[in-house]
Each structure stands twice: as C-alpha cells, then as structure tokens.
Short mmCIF file of C-alpha atoms in Angstrom, two decimals:
data_model
loop_
_atom_site.label_atom_id
_atom_site.label_comp_id
_atom_site.label_asym_id
_atom_site.label_seq_id
_atom_site.Cartn_x
_atom_site.Cartn_y
_atom_site.Cartn_z
CA MET A 1 -3.58 14.49 -3.56
CA GLN A 2 -3.69 14.72 0.25
CA ASP A 3 -6.56 15.50 2.58
CA THR A 4 -7.71 14.89 6.15
CA THR A 5 -11.24 13.84 7.03
CA SER A 6 -13.20 12.71 10.09
CA LEU A 7 -15.12 9.48 10.56
CA ASP A 8 -17.91 10.45 12.94
CA PHE A 9 -19.17 7.64 15.19
CA THR A 10 -20.88 9.91 17.73
CA THR A 11 -24.26 8.18 17.38
CA GLN A 12 -22.82 4.67 17.79
CA LYS A 13 -23.18 2.96 21.17
CA ALA A 14 -19.68 1.44 21.21
CA LYS A 15 -17.09 4.22 21.39
CA LYS A 16 -14.10 2.29 22.73
CA GLY A 17 -10.99 3.29 20.79
CA MET A 18 -12.60 6.44 19.44
CA GLY A 19 -11.22 9.92 20.06
CA TYR A 20 -12.84 13.32 20.08
CA LEU A 21 -13.33 15.09 16.75
CA ASP A 22 -13.92 18.84 16.86
CA CYS A 23 -15.45 19.03 20.33
CA LYS A 24 -15.69 16.83 23.40
CA THR A 25 -19.18 15.59 22.46
CA SER A 26 -18.27 14.19 19.03
CA PHE A 27 -16.36 10.90 18.73
CA GLY A 28 -14.63 9.12 15.90
CA LEU A 29 -11.37 8.83 14.01
CA LYS A 30 -9.27 11.21 11.94
CA VAL A 31 -7.94 9.98 8.58
CA HIS A 32 -5.22 11.58 6.43
CA THR A 33 -5.12 10.07 2.94
CA THR A 34 -2.71 10.44 0.03
CA LEU A 35 -4.22 9.34 -3.26
CA GLY A 36 -2.31 8.95 -6.53
CA VAL A 37 -4.20 10.53 -9.45
CA SER A 38 -3.25 10.74 -13.13
CA PRO A 39 -3.03 14.13 -14.93
CA GLN A 40 -6.45 13.25 -16.39
CA GLY A 41 -7.92 12.91 -12.88
CA ILE A 42 -8.11 9.12 -12.90
CA PRO A 43 -7.48 7.60 -9.44
CA LEU A 44 -4.40 5.35 -9.56
CA GLY A 45 -4.37 4.10 -5.98
CA LEU A 46 -3.71 4.83 -2.35
CA ILE A 47 -0.16 6.01 -1.62
CA ASN A 48 -0.57 6.07 2.16
CA GLN A 49 -3.10 6.65 4.90
CA TYR A 50 -2.83 7.59 8.57
CA VAL A 51 -5.71 6.82 10.93
CA TRP A 52 -5.70 8.04 14.53
CA ALA A 53 -7.93 8.76 17.49
CA ARG A 54 -7.38 12.05 19.27
CA GLU A 55 -6.77 11.63 22.98
CA GLU A 56 -9.22 13.42 25.26
CA ASN A 57 -6.40 15.00 27.29
CA ASN A 58 -5.36 16.85 24.08
CA LEU A 59 -8.73 18.60 23.77
CA GLY A 60 -8.09 22.33 23.38
CA ILE A 61 -4.39 21.91 22.57
CA ALA A 62 -4.87 23.62 19.18
CA LYS A 63 -5.02 26.95 21.03
CA GLN A 64 -1.30 26.47 21.76
CA ARG A 65 -0.38 25.64 18.14
CA LYS A 66 1.96 28.61 17.67
CA LYS A 67 4.08 27.43 20.61
CA ARG A 68 4.44 23.84 19.35
CA GLU A 69 6.76 22.45 16.70
CA THR A 70 5.21 20.94 13.57
CA GLN A 71 6.32 17.43 14.53
CA GLU A 72 4.14 17.73 17.66
CA LYS A 73 1.03 18.59 15.62
CA GLU A 74 -1.35 16.74 13.34
CA SER A 75 0.17 18.91 10.58
CA GLN A 76 3.16 16.57 10.57
CA ARG A 77 1.02 14.10 8.58
CA TRP A 78 1.36 16.38 5.53
CA LEU A 79 5.15 16.27 5.70
CA ASP A 80 5.25 12.52 6.35
CA SER A 81 2.92 11.88 3.41
CA LEU A 82 5.06 14.02 1.10
CA SER A 83 8.16 12.05 2.13
CA GLU A 84 6.42 8.72 1.55
CA THR A 85 5.15 9.89 -1.85
CA GLN A 86 8.67 10.83 -2.91
CA GLN A 87 9.94 7.41 -1.79
CA GLN A 88 7.27 5.51 -3.72
CA ILE A 89 7.09 7.47 -7.00
CA PRO A 90 9.99 7.03 -9.47
CA GLU A 91 12.05 10.16 -10.17
CA ASP A 92 11.17 10.14 -13.88
CA ILE A 93 7.50 10.85 -13.01
CA GLN A 94 6.47 14.43 -12.19
CA VAL A 95 4.58 14.65 -8.90
CA VAL A 96 2.36 17.53 -7.82
CA THR A 97 1.16 17.24 -4.24
CA ILE A 98 -2.19 19.01 -3.90
CA GLY A 99 -3.71 20.01 -0.58
CA ASP A 100 -6.36 22.38 0.71
CA CYS A 101 -5.68 25.36 3.01
CA GLU A 102 -4.76 22.94 5.80
CA ALA A 103 -1.60 22.17 3.77
CA ASP A 104 -0.48 25.81 3.87
CA ILE A 105 2.31 24.99 6.33
CA PHE A 106 5.71 26.69 6.19
CA ASP A 107 7.54 23.49 7.12
CA LEU A 108 5.86 21.63 4.26
CA PHE A 109 7.08 24.14 1.68
CA ALA A 110 10.52 24.33 3.34
CA GLN A 111 10.95 20.53 3.35
CA SER A 112 13.54 19.31 0.84
CA ARG A 113 11.96 17.75 -2.24
CA SER A 114 13.26 15.76 -5.15
CA PRO A 115 13.45 17.65 -8.49
CA ASN A 116 10.28 15.93 -9.76
CA SER A 117 8.20 16.95 -6.70
CA HIS A 118 6.05 20.09 -6.58
CA LEU A 119 3.42 21.51 -4.17
CA SER A 120 0.10 23.27 -4.69
CA THR A 121 -2.45 24.47 -2.12
#
C-alpha cells in the first residue's frame, strides 16, 4: 500500500529545512510511504519511505506537469516504490500495490513488473 502525506509544521517557529506544502504560506515535509499489509489487512511493516522538502523555487511548477517527464516529478516516487517492493518481496508471494487517484500514472502501469506484482488504484 502506497500513499503520500504532508507533515505540516507551519505553526512551528523553527522552519529551517522545511519546504512549502500546497502554497507558499504552509511549511513542512512530504512523505511517501509503502506499507506491507497481509490479505487480512494486518500491517506487516514498512517497505520504504521517502521524505523530502519542496524547494521554494519549485512553487507553481505543477502547472507545467504535462511538459515534464515523470522522472522529474514527485510522481516518480510511485515507480521507485514499486521497484523497491518487487526487489524486497519474494517472487512466490503475490503482491498487489494499492494507491489512491494520485497513483493513476501511465508510466506506473507501463512499468515492467514481475509476474507476482499487480496494481490497483
């Protein structure tokens, strides 16, 4: 299971190392997590996690998303996490990567997968 969330530190006095979140007045960190879960819904552990601070000079860059390659976007985290999951999970275990609408990325579905790896959004 993959998802991205924001850690909002806007109200904190110390903001060094923080990036903007959804606008230039909110500060914090972005976190993309991949969690291993059993078919019964029992959490098995953290597969990987990316934490980053958006740079202020990238504010507004999302408006140009159709002109940029996936590897230049935050969307690349979904592909990287899928690759890491496939490396860590043995091939005799069926893996279903689940993501919300943010995971509806052509490059994610086009990425080569091992026979035991499936996607759902």
